[in-house]
Coordinates of C-alpha atoms and ligand atoms in Angstrom, one line a residue:
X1296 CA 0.3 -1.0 -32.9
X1297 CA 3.9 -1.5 -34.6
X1298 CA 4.4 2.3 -34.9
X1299 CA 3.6 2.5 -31.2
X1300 CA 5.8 -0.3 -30.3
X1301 CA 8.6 1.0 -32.5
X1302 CA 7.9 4.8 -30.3
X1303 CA 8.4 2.5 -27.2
X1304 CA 11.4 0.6 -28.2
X1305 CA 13.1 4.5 -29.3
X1306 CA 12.2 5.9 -26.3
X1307 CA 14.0 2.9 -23.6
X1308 CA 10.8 1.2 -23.1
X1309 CA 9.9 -2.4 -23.0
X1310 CA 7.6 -4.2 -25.7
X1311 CA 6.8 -8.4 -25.7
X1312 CA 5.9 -9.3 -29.5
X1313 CA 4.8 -12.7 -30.6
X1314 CA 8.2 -14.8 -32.6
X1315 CA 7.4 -18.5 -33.8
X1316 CA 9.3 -20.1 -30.6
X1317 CA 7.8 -18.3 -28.0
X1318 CA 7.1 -14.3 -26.7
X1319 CA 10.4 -12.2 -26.4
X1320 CA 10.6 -8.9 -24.2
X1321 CA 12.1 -6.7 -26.1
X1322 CA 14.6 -3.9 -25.9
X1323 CA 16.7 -1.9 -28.3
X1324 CA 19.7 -3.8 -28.0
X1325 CA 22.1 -0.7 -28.5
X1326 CA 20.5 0.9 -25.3
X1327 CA 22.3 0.1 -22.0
X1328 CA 19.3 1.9 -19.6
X1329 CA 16.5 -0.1 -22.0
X1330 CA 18.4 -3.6 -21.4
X1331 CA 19.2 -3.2 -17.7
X1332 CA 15.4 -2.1 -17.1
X1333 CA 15.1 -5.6 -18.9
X1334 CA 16.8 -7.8 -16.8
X1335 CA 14.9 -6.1 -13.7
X1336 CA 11.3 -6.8 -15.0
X1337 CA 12.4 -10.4 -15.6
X1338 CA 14.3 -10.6 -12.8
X1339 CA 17.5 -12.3 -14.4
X1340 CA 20.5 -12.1 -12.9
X1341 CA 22.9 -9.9 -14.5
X1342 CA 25.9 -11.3 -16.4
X1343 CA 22.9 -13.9 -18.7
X1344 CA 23.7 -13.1 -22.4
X1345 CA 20.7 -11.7 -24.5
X1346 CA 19.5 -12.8 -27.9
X1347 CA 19.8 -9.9 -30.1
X1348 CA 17.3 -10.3 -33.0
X1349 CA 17.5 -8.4 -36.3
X1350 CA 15.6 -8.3 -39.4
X1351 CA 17.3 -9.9 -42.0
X1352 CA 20.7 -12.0 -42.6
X1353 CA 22.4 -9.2 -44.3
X1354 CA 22.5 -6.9 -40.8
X1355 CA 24.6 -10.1 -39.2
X1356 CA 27.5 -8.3 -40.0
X1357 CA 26.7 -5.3 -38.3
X1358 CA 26.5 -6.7 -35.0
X1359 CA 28.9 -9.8 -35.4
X1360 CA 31.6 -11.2 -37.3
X1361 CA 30.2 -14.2 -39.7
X1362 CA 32.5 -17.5 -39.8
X1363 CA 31.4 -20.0 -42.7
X1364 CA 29.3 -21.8 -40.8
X1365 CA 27.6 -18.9 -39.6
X1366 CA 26.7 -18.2 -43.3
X1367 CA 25.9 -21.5 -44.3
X1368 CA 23.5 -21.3 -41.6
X1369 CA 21.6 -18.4 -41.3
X1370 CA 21.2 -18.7 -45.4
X1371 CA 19.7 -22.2 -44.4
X1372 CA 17.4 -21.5 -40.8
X1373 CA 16.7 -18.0 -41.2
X1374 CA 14.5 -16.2 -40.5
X1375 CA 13.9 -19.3 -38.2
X1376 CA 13.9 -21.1 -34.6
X1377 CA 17.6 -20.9 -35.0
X1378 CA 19.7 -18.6 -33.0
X1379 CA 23.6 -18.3 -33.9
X1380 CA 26.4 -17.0 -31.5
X1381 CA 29.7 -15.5 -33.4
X1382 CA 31.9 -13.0 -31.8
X1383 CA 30.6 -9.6 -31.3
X1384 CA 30.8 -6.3 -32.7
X1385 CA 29.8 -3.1 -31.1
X1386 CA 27.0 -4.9 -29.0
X1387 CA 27.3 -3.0 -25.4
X1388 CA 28.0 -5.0 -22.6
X1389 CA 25.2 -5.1 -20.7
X1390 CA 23.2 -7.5 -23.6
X1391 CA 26.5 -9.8 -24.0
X1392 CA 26.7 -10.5 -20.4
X1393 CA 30.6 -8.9 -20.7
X1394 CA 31.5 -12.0 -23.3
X1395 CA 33.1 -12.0 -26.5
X1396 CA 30.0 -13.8 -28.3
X1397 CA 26.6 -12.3 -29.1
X1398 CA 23.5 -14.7 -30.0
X1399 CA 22.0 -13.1 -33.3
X1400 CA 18.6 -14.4 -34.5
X1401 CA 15.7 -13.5 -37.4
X1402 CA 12.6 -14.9 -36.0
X1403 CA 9.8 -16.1 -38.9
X1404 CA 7.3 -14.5 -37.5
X1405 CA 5.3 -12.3 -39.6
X1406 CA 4.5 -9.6 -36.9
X1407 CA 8.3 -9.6 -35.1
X1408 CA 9.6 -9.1 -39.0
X1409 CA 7.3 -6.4 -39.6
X1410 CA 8.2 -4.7 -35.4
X1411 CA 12.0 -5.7 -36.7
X1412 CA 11.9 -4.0 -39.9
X1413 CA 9.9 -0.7 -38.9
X1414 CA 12.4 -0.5 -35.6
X1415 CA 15.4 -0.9 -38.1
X1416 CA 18.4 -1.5 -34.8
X1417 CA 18.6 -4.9 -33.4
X1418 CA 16.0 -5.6 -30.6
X1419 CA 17.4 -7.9 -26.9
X1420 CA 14.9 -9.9 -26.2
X1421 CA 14.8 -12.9 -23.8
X1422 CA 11.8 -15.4 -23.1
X1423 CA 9.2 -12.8 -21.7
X1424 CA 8.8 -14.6 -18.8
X1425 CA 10.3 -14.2 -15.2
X1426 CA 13.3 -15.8 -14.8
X1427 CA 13.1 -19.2 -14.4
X1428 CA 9.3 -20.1 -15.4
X1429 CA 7.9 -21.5 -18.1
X1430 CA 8.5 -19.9 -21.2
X1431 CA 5.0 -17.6 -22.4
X1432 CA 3.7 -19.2 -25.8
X1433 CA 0.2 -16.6 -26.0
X1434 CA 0.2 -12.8 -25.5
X1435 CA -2.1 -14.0 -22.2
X1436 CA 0.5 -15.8 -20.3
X1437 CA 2.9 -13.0 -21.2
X1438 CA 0.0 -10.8 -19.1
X1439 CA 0.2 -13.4 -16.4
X1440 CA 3.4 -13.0 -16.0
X1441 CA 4.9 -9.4 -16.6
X1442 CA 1.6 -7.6 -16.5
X1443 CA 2.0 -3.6 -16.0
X1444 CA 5.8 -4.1 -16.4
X1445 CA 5.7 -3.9 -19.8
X1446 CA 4.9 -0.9 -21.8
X1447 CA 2.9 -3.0 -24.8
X1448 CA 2.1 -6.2 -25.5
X1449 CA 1.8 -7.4 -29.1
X1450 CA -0.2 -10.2 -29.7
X1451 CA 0.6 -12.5 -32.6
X1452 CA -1.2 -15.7 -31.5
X1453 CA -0.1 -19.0 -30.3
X1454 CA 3.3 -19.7 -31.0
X1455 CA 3.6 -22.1 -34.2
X1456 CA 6.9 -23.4 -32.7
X1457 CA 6.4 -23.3 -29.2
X1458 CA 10.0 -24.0 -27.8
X1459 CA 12.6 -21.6 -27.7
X1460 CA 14.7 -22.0 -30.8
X1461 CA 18.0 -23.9 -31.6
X1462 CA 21.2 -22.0 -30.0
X1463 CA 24.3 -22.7 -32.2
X1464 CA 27.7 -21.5 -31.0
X1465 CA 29.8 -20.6 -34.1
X1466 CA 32.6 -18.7 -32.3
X1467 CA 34.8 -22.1 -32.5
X1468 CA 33.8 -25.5 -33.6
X1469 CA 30.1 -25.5 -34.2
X1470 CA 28.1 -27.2 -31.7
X1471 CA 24.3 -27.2 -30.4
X1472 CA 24.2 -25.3 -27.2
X1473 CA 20.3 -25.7 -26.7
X1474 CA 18.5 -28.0 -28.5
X1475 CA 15.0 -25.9 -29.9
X1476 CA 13.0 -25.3 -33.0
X1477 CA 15.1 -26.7 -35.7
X1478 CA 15.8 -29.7 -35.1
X1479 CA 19.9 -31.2 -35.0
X1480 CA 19.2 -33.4 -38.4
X1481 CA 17.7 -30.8 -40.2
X1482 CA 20.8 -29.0 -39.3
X1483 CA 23.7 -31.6 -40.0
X1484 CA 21.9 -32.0 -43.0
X1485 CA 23.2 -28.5 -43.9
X1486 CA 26.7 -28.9 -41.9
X1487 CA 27.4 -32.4 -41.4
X1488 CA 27.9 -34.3 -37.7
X1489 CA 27.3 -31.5 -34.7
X1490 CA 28.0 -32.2 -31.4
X1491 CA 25.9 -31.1 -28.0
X1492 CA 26.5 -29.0 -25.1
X1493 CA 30.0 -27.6 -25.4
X1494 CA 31.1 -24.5 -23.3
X1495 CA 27.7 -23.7 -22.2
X1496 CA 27.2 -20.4 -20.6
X1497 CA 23.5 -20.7 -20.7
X1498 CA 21.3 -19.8 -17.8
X1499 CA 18.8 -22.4 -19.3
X1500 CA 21.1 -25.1 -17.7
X1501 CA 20.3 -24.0 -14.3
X1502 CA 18.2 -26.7 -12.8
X1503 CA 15.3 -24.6 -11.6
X1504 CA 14.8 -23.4 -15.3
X1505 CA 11.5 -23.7 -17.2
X1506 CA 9.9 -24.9 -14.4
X1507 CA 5.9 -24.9 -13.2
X1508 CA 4.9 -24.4 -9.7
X1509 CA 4.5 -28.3 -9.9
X1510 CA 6.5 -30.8 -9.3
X1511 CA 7.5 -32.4 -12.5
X1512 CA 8.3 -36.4 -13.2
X1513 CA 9.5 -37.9 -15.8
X1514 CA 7.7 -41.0 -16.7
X1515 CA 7.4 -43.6 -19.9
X1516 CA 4.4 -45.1 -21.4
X1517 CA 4.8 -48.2 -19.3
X1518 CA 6.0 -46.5 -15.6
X1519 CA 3.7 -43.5 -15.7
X1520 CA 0.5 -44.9 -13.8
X1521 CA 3.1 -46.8 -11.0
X1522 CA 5.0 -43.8 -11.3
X1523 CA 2.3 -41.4 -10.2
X1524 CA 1.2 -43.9 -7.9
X1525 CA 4.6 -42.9 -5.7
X1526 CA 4.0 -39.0 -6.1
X1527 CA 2.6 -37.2 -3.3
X1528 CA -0.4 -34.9 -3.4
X1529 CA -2.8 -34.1 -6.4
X1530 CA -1.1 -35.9 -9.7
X1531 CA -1.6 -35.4 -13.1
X1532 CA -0.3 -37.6 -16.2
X1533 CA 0.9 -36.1 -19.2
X1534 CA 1.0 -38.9 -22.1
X1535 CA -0.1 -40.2 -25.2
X1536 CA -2.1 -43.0 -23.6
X1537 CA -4.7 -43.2 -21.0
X1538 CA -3.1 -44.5 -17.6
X1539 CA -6.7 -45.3 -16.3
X1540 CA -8.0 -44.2 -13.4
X1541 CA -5.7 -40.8 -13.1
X1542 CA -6.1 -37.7 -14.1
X1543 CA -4.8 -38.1 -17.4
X1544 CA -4.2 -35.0 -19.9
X1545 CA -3.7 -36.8 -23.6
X1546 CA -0.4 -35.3 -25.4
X1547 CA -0.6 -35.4 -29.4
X1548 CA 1.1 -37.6 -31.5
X1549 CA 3.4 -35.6 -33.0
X1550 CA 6.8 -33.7 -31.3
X1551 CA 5.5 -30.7 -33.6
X1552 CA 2.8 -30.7 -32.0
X1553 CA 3.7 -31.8 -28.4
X1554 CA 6.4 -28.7 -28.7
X1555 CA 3.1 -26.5 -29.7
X1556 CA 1.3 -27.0 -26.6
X1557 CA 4.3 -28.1 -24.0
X1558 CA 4.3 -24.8 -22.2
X1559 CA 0.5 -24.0 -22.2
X1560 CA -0.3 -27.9 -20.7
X1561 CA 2.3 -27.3 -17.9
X1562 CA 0.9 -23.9 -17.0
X1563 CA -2.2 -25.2 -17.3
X1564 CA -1.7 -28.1 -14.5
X1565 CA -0.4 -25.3 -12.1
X1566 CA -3.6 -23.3 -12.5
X1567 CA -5.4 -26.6 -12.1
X1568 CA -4.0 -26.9 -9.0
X1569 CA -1.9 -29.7 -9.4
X1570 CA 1.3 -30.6 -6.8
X1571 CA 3.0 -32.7 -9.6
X1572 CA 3.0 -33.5 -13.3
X1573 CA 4.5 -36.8 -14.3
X1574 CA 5.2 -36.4 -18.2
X1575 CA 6.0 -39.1 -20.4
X1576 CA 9.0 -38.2 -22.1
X1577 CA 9.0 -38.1 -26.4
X1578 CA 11.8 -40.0 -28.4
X1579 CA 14.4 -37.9 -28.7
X1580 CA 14.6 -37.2 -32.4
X1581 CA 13.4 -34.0 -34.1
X1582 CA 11.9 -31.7 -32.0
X1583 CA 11.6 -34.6 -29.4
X1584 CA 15.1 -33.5 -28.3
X1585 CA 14.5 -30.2 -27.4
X1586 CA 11.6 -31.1 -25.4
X1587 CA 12.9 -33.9 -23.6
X1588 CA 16.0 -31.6 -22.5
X1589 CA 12.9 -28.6 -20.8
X1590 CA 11.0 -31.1 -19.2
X1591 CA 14.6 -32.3 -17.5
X1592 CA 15.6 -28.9 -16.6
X1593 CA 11.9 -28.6 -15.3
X1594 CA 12.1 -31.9 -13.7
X1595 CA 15.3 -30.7 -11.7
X1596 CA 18.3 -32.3 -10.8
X1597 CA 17.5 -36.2 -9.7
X1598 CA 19.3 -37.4 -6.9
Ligands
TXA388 O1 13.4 -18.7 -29.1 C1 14.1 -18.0 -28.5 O2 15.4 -18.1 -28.5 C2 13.5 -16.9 -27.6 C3 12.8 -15.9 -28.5 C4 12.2 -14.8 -27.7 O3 13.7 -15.5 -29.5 N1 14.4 -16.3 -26.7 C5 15.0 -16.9 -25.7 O4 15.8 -16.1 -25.0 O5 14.8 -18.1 -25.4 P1 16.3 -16.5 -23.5 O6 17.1 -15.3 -23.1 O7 15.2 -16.9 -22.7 O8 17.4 -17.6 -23.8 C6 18.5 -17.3 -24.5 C7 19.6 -18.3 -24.3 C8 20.1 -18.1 -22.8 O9 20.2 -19.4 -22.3 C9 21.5 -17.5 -23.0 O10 22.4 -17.8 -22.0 C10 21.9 -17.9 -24.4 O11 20.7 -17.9 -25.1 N2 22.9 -17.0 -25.0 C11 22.6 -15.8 -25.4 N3 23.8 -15.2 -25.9 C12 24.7 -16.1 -25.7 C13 26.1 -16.2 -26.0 N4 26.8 -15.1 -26.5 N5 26.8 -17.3 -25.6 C14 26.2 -18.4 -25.1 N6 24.9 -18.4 -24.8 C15 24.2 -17.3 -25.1
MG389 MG1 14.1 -18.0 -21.4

């Protein structure tokens, strides 16, 4: 199967493979026809910057110019949810969006290593879902979604991670530009005090992004049954605790393992049939964080 994907990936063609965040569709990153086939499949507007991921640390330098910090943290996060923006070097166009910055990142998981490391370039590869849906955590939603558009679908499982991983701009100042697998202690840990947001050129802060057919609310513990109450149409809860006498899907008690199976529940309530979801958001403290900031940007702007 990797030989085959490798022959695809040489040849301009698209391949999704399994990474520990979610599915990426996959292009070499140093072919402009492969990438712009990319961004028609998924439908993403061009001018979106591209994660390009690699195989190990040491090929950082071939594709971008490494800061301290940079170092400090790929040696720390990688391979890892952890993607790092520095400026670029010799990526084409097409993959940076025209800016200055690329988004480098070694993923952990076993079967992208082994794609990355038989493939040997650098491989652009964005969420392999269409643009502006819910992120594809098994090889089967990546089916649902992209079908016969892709040339070959590797399947590596579930996702262990299950959101898309942490997005670090090092060009300047370091600062979290998407909160995701690893989560901001772990990291100032490593680097001391980082900030949020920042010069965010991220289509992830459009509002229509990662979000289900359903309408999603965002609920506590304690407002989540009156809450649902006030929602039109067929409602389903999303919490730890049973709101009684609605349909009620029970999340875990862990943020690991919330992020795990955040993407699968909300696809799951759109195939259910469901008009809204009303999720009771996590604290926002490990990987509580970067799942309270999807279900807002699948919640949509409130007015
Ligand atoms: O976990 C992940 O990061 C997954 C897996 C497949 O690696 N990939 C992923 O890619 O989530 P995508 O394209 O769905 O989201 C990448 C985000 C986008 O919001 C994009 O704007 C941002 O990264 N990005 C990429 N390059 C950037 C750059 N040079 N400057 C700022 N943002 C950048
Ligand atoms: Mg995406």
């Amino acid at each position: 199967m990797i030989e085959q994907a490798v022959r695809i990936l040489r040849a301009g063609g698209l391949v999704a493979f399994p990474t520990e965040t979610v599915y990426g569709l996959g292009a070499d990153a140093r072919s402009e026809k492969a990438v712009r086939r990319l961004f028609a499949v998924k439908g993403r507007p061009a001018g979106h910057p591209l994660i390009v991921h690699l195989s190990d640390r040491a090929r950082l330098e071939e594709w971008g110019e490494m800061t301290s910090a940079s170092s400090t943290l790929a040696k720390a996060f990688w391979p890892g949810p952890m993607t790092i923006i520095v400026k670029r070097r010799g990526v084409p166009d097409v993959v940076t969006g025209g800016l200055d910055t690329v988004g480098l990142r070694v993923p952990s998981h076993p079967m992208a290593l082994e794609l990355l490391r038989a493939f040997e370039g650098g491989i652009a590869a964005p969420s392999a879902n269409r643009f502006g849906k819910v992120s594809p955590t098994t090889a089967q939603h990546v089916r649902e979604d992209l079908g016969r558009d892709v040339d070959l679908i590797l399947d590596g499982g579930p996702c262990a991670v299950g959101v898309e991983s942490t997005i670090i701009d090092c060009s300047g100042e370091p600062a979290i530009l998407r909160p995701g697998g690893v989560p901001r202690e772990a990291i100032e840990r490593v680097i001391g005090p980082i900030g949020l947001g920042g010069a965010t050129r991220a289509p992830g802060t459009l509002a229509t992004h990662y979000a289900p057919r359903a309408r999603v609310v965002l609920a506590t513990e304690e407002t989540a049954a009156a809450q649902s109450r006030g929602v039109a149409g067929r409602v389903v809860v999303l919490s730890r605790r049973d709101p009684g006498g609605l349909e009620w899907r029970e999340l875990p008690g862990t943020a690991e393992a919330v992020a795990r199976g955040l993407y699968a529940m909300l696809r799951q309530a759109d195939a259910d049939g469901f008009d809204a979801i009303v999720v009771v958001l996590p604290p926002e403290e490990g990987l509580g964080l970067a799942i309270a900031d999807r279900l807002r940007k699948a919640a949509g702007p409130r007015d």
